[in-house]
Tab-separated table of C-alpha atoms in Angstrom:
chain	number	residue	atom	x	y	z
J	1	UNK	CA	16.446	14.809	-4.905
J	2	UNK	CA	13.470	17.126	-3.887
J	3	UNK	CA	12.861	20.220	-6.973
J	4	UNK	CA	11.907	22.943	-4.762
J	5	UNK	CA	9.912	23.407	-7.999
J	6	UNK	CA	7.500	20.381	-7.579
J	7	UNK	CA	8.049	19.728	-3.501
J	8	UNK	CA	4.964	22.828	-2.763
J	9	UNK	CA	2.735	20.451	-5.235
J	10	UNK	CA	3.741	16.798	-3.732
J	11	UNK	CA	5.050	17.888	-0.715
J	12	UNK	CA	3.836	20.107	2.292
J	13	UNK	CA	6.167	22.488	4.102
J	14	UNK	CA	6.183	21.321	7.483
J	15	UNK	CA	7.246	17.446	6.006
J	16	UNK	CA	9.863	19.696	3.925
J	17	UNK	CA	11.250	20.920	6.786
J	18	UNK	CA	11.238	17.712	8.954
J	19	UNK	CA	13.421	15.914	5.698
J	20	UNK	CA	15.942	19.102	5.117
J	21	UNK	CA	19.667	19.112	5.122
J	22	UNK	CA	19.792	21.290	7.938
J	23	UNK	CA	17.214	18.642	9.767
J	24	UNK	CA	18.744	16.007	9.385
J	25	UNK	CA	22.207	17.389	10.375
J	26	UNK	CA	20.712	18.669	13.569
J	27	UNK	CA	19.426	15.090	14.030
J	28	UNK	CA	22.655	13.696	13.687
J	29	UNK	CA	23.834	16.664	16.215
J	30	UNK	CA	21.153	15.641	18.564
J	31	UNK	CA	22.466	12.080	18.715
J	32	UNK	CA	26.209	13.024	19.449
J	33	UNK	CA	25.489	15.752	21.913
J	34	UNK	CA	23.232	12.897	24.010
J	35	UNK	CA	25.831	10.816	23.725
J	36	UNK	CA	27.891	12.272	25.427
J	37	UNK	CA	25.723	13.396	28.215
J	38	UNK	CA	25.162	9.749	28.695
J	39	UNK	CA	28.621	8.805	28.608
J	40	UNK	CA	28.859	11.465	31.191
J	41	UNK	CA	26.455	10.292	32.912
J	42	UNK	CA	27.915	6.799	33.341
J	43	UNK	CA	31.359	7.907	34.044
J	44	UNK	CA	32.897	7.296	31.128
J	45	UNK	CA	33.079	10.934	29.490
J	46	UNK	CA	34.275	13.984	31.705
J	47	UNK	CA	31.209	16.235	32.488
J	48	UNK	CA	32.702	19.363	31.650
J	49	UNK	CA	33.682	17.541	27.993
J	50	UNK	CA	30.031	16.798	27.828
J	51	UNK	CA	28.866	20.439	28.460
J	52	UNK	CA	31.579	21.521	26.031
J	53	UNK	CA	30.115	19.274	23.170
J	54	UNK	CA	26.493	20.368	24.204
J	55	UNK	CA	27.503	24.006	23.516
J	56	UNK	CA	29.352	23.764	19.948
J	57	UNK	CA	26.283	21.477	18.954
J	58	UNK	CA	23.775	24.320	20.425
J	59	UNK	CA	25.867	26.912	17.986
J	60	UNK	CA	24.968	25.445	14.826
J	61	UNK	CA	27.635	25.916	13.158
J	62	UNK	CA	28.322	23.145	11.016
J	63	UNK	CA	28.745	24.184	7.233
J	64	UNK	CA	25.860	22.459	5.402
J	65	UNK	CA	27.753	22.822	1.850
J	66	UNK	CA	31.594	21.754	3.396
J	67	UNK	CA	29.550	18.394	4.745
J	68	UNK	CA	28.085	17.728	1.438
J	69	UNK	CA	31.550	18.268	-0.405
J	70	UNK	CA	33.100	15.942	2.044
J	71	UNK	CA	30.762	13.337	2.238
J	72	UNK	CA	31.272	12.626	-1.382
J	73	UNK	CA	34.881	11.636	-0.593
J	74	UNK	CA	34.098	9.700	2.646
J	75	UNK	CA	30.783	7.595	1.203
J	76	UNK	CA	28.430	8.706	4.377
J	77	UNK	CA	27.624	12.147	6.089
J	78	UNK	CA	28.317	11.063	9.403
J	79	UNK	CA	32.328	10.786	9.193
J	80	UNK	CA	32.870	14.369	7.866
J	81	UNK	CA	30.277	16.110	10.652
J	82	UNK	CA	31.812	14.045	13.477
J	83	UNK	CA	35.198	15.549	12.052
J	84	UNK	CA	33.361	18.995	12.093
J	85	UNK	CA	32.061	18.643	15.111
J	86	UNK	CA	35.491	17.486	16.757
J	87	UNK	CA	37.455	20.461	15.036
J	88	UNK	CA	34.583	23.005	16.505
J	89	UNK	CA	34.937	21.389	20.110
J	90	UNK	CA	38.940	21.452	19.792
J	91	UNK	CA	38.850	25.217	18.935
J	92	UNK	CA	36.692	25.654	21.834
J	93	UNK	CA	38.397	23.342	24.498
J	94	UNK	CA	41.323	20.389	23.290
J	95	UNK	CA	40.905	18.179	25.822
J	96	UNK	CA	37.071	17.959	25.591
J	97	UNK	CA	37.487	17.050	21.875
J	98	UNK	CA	38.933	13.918	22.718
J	99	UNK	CA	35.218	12.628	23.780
J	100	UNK	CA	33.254	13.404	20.684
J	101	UNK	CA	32.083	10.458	18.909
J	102	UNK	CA	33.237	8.189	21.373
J	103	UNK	CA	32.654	4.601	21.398
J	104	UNK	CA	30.168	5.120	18.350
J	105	UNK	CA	30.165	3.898	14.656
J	106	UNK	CA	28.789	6.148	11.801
J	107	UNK	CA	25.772	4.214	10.973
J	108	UNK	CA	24.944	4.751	15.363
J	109	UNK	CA	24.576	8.476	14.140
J	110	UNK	CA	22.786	7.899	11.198
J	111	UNK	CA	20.072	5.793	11.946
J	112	UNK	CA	19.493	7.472	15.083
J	113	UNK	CA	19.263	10.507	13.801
J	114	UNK	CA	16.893	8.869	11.271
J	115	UNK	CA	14.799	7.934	13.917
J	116	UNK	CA	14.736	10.990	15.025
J	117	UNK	CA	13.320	12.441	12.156
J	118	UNK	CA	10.723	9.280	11.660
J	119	UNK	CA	9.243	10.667	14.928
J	120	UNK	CA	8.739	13.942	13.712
J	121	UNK	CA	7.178	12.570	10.268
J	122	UNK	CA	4.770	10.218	12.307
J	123	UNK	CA	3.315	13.262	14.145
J	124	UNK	CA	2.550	15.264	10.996
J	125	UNK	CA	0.949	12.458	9.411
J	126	UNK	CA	-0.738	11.692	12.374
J	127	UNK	CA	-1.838	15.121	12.480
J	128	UNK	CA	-3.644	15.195	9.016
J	129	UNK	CA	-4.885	11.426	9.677
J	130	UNK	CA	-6.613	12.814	12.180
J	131	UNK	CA	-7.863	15.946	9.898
J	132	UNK	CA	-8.953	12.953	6.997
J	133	UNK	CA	-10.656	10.463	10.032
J	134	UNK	CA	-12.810	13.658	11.230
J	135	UNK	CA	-13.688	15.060	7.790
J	136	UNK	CA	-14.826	11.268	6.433
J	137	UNK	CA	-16.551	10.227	9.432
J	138	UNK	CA	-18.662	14.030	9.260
J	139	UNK	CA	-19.634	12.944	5.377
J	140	UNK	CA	-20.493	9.667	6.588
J	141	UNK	CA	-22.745	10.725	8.865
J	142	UNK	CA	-24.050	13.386	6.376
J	143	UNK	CA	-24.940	11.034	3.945
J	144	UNK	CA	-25.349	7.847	5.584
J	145	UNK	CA	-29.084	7.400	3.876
J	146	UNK	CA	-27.560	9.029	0.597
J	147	UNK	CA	-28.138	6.177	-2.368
J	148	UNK	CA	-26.014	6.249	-4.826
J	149	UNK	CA	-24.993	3.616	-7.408
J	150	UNK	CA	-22.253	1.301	-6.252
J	151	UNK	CA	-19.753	-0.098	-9.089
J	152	UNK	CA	-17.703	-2.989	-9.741
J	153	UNK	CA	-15.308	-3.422	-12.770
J	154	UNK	CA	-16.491	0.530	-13.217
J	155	UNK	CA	-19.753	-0.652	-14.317
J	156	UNK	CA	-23.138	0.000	-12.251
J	157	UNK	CA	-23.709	-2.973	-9.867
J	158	UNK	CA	-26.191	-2.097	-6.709
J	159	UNK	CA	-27.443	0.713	-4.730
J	160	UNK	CA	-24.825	1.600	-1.502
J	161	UNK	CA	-24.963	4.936	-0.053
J	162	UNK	CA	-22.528	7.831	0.093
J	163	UNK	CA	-22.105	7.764	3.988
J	164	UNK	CA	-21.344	3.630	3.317
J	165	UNK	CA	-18.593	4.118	0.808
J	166	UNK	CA	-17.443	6.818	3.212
J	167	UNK	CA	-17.561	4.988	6.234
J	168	UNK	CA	-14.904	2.354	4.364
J	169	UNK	CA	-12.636	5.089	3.716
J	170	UNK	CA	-12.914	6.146	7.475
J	171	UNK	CA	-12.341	2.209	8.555
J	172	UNK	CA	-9.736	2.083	6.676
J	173	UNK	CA	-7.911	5.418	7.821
J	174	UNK	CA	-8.541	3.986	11.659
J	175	UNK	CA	-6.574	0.761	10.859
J	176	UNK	CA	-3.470	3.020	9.661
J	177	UNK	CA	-4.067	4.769	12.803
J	178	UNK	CA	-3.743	1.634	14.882
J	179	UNK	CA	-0.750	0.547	12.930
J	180	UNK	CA	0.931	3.792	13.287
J	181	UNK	CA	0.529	3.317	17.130
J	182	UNK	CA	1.186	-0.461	17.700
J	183	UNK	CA	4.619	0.037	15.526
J	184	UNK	CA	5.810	3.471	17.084
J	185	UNK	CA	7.582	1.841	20.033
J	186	UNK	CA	9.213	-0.544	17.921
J	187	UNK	CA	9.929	1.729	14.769
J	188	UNK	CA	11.233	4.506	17.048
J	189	UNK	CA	14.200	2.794	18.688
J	190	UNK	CA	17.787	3.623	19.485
J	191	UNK	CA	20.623	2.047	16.968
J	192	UNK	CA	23.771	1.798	19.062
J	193	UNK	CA	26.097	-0.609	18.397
J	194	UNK	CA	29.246	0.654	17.767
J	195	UNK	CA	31.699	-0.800	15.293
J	196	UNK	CA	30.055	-4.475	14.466
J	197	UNK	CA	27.210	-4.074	17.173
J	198	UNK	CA	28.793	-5.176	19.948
J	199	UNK	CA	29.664	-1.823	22.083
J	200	UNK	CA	33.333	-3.516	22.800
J	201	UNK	CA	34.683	0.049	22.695
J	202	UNK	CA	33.067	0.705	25.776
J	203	UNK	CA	33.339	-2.295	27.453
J	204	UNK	CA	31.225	-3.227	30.263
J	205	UNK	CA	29.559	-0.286	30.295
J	206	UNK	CA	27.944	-0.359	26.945
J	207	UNK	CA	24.704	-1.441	27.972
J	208	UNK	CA	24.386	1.118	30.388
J	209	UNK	CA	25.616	3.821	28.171
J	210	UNK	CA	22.475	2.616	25.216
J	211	UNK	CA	20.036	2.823	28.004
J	212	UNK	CA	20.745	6.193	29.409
J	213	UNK	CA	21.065	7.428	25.634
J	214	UNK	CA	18.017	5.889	24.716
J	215	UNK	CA	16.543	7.747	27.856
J	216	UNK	CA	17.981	11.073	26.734
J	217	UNK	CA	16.229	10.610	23.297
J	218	UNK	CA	13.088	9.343	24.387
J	219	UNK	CA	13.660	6.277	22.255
J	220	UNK	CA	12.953	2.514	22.945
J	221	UNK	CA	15.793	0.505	23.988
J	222	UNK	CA	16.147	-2.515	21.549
J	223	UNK	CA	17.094	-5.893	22.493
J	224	UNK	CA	20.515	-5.954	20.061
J	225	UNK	CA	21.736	-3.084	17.940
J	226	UNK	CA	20.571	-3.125	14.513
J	227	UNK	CA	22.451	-2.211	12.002
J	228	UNK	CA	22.458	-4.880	9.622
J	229	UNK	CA	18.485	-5.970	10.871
J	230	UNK	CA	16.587	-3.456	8.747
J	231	UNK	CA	13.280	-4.500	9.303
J	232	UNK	CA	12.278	-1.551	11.350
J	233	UNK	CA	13.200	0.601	8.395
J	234	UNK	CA	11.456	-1.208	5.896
J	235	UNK	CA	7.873	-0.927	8.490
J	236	UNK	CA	7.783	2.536	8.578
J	237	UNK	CA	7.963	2.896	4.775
J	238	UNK	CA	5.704	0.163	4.923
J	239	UNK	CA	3.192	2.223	7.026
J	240	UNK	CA	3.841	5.079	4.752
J	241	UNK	CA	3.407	3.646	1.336
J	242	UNK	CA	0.267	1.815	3.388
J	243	UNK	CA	-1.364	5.350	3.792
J	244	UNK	CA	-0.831	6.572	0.533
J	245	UNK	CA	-2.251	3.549	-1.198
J	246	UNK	CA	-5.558	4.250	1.110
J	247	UNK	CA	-5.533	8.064	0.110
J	248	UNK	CA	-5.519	7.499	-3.642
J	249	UNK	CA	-8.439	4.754	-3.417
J	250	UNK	CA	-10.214	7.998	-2.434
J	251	UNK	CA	-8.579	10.076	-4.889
J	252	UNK	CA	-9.206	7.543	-7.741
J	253	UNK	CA	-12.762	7.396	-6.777
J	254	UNK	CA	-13.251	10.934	-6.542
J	255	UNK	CA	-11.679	12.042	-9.810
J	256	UNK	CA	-13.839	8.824	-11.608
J	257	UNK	CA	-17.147	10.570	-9.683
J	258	UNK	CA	-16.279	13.588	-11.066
J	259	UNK	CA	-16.200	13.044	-14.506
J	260	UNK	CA	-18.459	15.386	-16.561
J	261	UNK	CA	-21.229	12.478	-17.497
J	262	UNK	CA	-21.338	11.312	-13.367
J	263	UNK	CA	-20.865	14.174	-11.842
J	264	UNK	CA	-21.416	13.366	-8.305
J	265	UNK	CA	-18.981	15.273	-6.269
J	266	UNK	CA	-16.683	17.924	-6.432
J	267	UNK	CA	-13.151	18.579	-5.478
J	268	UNK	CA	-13.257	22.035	-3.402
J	269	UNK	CA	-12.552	25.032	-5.432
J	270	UNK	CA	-9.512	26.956	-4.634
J	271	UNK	CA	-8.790	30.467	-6.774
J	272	UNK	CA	-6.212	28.907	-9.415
J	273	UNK	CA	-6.849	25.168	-8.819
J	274	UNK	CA	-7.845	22.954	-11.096
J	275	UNK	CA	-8.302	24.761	-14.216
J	276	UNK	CA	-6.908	24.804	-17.948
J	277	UNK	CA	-4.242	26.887	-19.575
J	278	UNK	CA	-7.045	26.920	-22.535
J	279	UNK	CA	-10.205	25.711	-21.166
J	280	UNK	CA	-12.395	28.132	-19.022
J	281	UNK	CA	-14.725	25.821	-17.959
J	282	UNK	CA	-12.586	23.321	-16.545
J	283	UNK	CA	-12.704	21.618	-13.340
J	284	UNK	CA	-10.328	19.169	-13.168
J	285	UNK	CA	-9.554	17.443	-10.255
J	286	UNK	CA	-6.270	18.429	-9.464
J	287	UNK	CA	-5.913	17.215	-5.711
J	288	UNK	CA	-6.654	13.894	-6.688
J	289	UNK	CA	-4.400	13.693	-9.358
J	290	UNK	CA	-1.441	15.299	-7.067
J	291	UNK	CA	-2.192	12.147	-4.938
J	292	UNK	CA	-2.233	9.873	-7.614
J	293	UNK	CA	0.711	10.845	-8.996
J	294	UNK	CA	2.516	10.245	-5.555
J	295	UNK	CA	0.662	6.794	-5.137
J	296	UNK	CA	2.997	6.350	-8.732
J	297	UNK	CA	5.835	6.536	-6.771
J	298	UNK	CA	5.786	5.073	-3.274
J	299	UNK	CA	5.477	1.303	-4.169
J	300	UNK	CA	9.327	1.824	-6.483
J	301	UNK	CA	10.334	3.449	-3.182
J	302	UNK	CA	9.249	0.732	-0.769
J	303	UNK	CA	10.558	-2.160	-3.016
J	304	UNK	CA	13.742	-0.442	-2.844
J	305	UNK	CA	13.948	-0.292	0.898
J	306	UNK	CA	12.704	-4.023	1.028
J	307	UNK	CA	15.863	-4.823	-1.704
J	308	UNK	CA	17.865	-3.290	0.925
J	309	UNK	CA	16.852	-5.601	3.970
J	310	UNK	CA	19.648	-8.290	2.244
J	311	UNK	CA	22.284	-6.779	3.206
J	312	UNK	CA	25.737	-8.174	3.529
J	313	UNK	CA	26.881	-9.329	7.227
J	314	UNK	CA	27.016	-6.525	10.441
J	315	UNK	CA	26.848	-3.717	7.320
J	316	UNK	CA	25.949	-3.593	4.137
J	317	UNK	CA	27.473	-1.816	1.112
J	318	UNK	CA	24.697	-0.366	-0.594
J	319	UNK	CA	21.200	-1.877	0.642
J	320	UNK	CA	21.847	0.791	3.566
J	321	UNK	CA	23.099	3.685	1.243
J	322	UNK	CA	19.587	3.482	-0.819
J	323	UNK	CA	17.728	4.195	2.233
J	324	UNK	CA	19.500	7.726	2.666
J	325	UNK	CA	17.070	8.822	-1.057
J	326	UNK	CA	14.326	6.489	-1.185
J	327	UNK	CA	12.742	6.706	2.778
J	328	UNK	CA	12.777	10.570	2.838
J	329	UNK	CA	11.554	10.333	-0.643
J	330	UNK	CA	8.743	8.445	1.211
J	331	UNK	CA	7.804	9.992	3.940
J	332	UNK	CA	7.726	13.837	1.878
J	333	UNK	CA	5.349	12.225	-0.471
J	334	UNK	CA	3.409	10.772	2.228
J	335	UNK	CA	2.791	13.768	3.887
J	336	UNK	CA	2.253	15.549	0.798
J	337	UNK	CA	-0.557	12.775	0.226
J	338	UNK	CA	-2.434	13.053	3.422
J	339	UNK	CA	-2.172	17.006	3.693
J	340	UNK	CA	-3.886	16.894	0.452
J	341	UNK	CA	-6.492	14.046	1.457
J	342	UNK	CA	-7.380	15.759	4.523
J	343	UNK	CA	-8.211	19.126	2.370
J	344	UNK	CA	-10.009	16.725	-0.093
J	345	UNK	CA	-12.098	15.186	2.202
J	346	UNK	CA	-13.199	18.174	3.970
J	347	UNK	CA	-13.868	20.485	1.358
J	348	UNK	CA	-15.504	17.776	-0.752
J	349	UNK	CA	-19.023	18.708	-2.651
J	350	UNK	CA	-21.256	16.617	-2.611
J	351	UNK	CA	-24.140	16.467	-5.028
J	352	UNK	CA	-26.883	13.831	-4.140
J	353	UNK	CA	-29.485	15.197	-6.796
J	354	UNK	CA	-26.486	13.642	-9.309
J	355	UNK	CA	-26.514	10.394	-7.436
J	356	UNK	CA	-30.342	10.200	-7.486
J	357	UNK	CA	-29.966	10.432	-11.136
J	358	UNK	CA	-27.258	8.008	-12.152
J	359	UNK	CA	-28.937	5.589	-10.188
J	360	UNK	CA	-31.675	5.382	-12.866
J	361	UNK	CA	-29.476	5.812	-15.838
J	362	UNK	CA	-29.579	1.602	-16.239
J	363	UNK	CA	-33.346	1.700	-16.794
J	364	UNK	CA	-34.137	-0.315	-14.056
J	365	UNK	CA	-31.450	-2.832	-14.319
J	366	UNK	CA	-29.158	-1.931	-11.770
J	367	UNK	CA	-32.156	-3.294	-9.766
J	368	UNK	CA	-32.031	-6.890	-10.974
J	369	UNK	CA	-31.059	-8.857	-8.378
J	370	UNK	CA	-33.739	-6.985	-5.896
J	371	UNK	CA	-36.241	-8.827	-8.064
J	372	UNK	CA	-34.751	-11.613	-8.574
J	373	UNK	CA	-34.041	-12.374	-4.654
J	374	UNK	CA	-37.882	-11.596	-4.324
J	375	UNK	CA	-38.997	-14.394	-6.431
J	376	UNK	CA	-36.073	-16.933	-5.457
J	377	UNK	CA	-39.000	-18.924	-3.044
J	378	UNK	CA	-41.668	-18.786	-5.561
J	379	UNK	CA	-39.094	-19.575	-8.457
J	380	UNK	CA	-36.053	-21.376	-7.058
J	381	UNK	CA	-32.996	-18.715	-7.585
J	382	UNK	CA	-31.171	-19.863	-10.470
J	383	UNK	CA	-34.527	-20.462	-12.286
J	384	UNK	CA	-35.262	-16.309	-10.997
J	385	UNK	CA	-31.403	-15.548	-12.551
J	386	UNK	CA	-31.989	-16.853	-15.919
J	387	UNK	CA	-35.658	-15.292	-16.699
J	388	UNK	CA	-34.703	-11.667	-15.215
J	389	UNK	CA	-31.282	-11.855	-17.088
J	390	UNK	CA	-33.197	-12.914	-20.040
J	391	UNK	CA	-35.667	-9.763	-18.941
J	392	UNK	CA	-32.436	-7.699	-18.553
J	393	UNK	CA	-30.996	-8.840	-22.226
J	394	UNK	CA	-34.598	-7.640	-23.969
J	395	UNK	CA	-34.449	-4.407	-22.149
J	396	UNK	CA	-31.272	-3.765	-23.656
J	397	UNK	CA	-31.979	-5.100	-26.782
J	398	UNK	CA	-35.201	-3.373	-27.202
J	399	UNK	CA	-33.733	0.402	-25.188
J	400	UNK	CA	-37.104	-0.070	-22.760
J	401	UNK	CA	-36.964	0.101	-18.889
J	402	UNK	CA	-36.519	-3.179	-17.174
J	403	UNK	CA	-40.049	-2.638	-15.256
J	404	UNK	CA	-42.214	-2.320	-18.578
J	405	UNK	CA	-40.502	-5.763	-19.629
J	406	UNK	CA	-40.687	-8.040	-16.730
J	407	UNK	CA	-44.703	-6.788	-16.463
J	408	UNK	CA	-44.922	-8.175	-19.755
J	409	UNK	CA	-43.880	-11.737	-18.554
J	410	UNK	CA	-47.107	-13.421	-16.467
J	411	UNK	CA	-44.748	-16.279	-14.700
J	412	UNK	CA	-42.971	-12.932	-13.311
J	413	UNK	CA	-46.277	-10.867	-12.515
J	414	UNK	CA	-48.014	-14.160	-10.964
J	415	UNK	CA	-45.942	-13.694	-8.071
J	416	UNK	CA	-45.417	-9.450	-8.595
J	417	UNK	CA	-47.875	-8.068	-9.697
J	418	UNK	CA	-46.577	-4.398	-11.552
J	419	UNK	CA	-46.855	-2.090	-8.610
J	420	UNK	CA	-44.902	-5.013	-6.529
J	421	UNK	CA	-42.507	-4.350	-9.175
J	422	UNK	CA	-42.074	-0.984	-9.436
J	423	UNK	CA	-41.408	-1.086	-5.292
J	424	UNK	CA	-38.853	-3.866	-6.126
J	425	UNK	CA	-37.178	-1.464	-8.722
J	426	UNK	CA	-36.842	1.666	-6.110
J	427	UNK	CA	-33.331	1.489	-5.099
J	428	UNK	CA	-34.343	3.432	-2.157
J	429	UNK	CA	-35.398	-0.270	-0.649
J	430	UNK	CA	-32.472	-2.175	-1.437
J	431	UNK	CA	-29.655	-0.580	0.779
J	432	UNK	CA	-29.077	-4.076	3.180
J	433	UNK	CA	-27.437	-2.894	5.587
J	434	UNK	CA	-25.642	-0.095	4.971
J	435	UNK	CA	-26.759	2.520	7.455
J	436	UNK	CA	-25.717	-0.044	9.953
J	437	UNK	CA	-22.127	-0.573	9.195
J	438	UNK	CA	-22.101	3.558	8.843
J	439	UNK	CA	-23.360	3.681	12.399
J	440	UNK	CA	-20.980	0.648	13.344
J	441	UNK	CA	-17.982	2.676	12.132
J	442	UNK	CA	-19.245	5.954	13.524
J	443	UNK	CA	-19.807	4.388	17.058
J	444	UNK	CA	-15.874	2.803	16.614
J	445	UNK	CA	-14.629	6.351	15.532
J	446	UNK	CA	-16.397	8.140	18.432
J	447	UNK	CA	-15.214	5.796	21.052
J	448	UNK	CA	-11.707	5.963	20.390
């Protein structure tokens, strides 16, 4: 359960607040009091024991720590607040506590109510998305020209750009965007099924009675209840774990480019963050980590919602009952994760004169293949490969720069001369096309 200890480090308030006890009984509230306005609606529930409902449920005053005794005993939280609730509405008025709850199962309340409070979680994150998209696609159009040496299997592999490898974080933050958006209507739909999902408590009127509740909620109205389909479930936390996979690729990059021998960007500095309880001159990055540490967690938490989707029959004994810890778990650390990515991203430092270096740590050999495709027609390319790896091997060998070598070799200056070379070697010239897919992204970003 959340450590109020550690939930201001991997959480953020406002997703706090959206996954409390109190919330989540209010959702549950929410569900039964527009319920019963729909029954009401359809003739099924008196008005007045509609408005009676509507007013115990506007009082609040269900006893947090009496539920969570109770719901010990009775295996869900739903049975002992619908007996709360009842009680409340009988002291108020008897005959209107004959309504309450009608015609609905537990698990109608719960994963409504659920849904409820996915909706509220999707609009944080989609708030600080937004805060991450603008804040990446402002360094990638800052640094779009900015070379800088790419990597692959952590070693030095070609010249990219900082607005390139920038631009792919802001692609990437888009398509979780999109996703969010495409699966709302289907994520955020009513469950209503009574009993075994087939309303028979209401009769012929159940359909009618989903669709005005599912009006009242501003939910989508499914095709069949769901209770035992848990698929929508298991997309959101999906979507979730989806985003906080993408926020600690950045992370893990950043805290990598920030090690004391690259040093090519900077977390932002914060009085108190980042340092050591012995080292003064410490910078860690501690942002990234935070988000690292959550990215630890979310995959155990989706695999144990997708365990859950094999559950028994119209309800399951236990699949369901894992959901209740591990999707709140979820969605705190989610929007924990992209709270912190958004502050990451837009207070990130970023030091080109660094870059500039790095690039010509190698000697000249992260350059290789620029010379290499350059005398491909003259030398057929695997013959090229083979005498500029042999070139690369003697550099090493002999701790010289890659240029002083290969101008040693007359095959290799017959057809580039030394200043040809030394052109060949800038990585300045071999960025492809990197500034394009910047702008391509940019454009994409702008438009929508």
């Amino acid at each position: 359960m959340p450590s109020p200890l550690l939930a201001p480090l991997f959480g953020s308030p406002a997703m706090e607040a959206v996954w409390s006890d109190a919330a989540t009984v209010a959702a549950m509230l929410a569900v039964e009091e527009a319920l019963a306005a729909a029954e009401a609606e359809a003739g099924v529930v008196p008005a007045a024991a509609s408005a009676a409902i509507a007013a115990v449920v506007a009082r609040r005053g269900i006893d947090i720590e009496a539920l969570a005794d109770a719901a010990g005993m009775a295996g869900n939280t739903a049975i002992p607040l619908v007996k709360a609730l009842t009680a409340e509405v009988r002291a108020a008025d008897a005959e209107a506590a004959k309504w309450v709850h009608y015609g609905a199962t537990s698990q109608d309340v719960m994963d409504t109510g659920l849904v409820l409070q996915l909706r509220s979680a999707f609009r944080l994150i989609e708030v600080d998305l937004a805060r991450a998209m603008a804040a990446a696609a402002a360094l990638a159009q800052a640094h779009r020209d900015t070379p800088m040496a790419g990597r692959t299997w952590l070693q030095q592999a070609l010249p990219i750009t900082f607005g390139l490898k920038m631009a792919g974080t802001l692609d990437a933050l888009m398509r979780h965007r999109d996703r969010l958006a495409e699966a709302r209507p289907r994520i955020l739909a009513l469950q209503f099924g009574g009993a075994a999902g087939t309303l028979a408590s209401l009769g012929a009127t159940g359909p009618e009675v989903a669709r005005l509740l599912a009006a009242r909620l501003d939910l989508s109205l499914p095709e069949t209840p769901w209770h035992g389909q848990r698929d929508r479930i298991l997309e959101a936390a999906s979507l979730m774990a989806g985003l906080v996979a993408s926020a600690a690729k950045v992370a893990r990059d950043v805290a990598l480019m920030m090690q004391t021998e690259v040093g090519e960007v900077l977390e932002p500095a914060a009085p108190g963050r980042g340092g050591s309880s012995t080292m003064p001159h410490k910078r860690n990055p501690a942002l990234s980590a935070t988000i690292l540490g959550a990215a630890g967690l979310a995959p155990q938490l989706l695999a144990t919602i997708a365990a859950g989707g094999a559950g028994e029959h119209e309800r399951a004994a236990g699949g369901w009952q894992s959901e209740w810890l591990a999707l709140p778990e979820l969605a705190r650390l989610t929007g924990g994760v992209m709270a912190r990515l958004a502050e990451l991203l837009e207070g990130l430092e970023v030091k080109p004169e660094r870059m500039r270096a790095n690039l010509g740590a190698t000697g000249g050999l992260l350059m290789a293949e620029a010379v290499q495709m350059a005398l491909a027609p003259a030398l057929g390319r695997l013959a090229a490969h083979d005498r500029i790896e042999a070139a690369c091997r003697k550099a090493v060998g002999e701790g010289r720069d890659l240029l002083d070598v290969l101008a040693e070799d007359g095959e290799i200056t017959a057809h580039a001369p030394r200043d040809r070379l030394a052109e060949l070697l800038d990585p300045a010239g071999y960025l492809g096309s990197a500034g394009f897919f910047v702008d391509r992204v940019l454009a994409r970003y702008r438009a929508v």
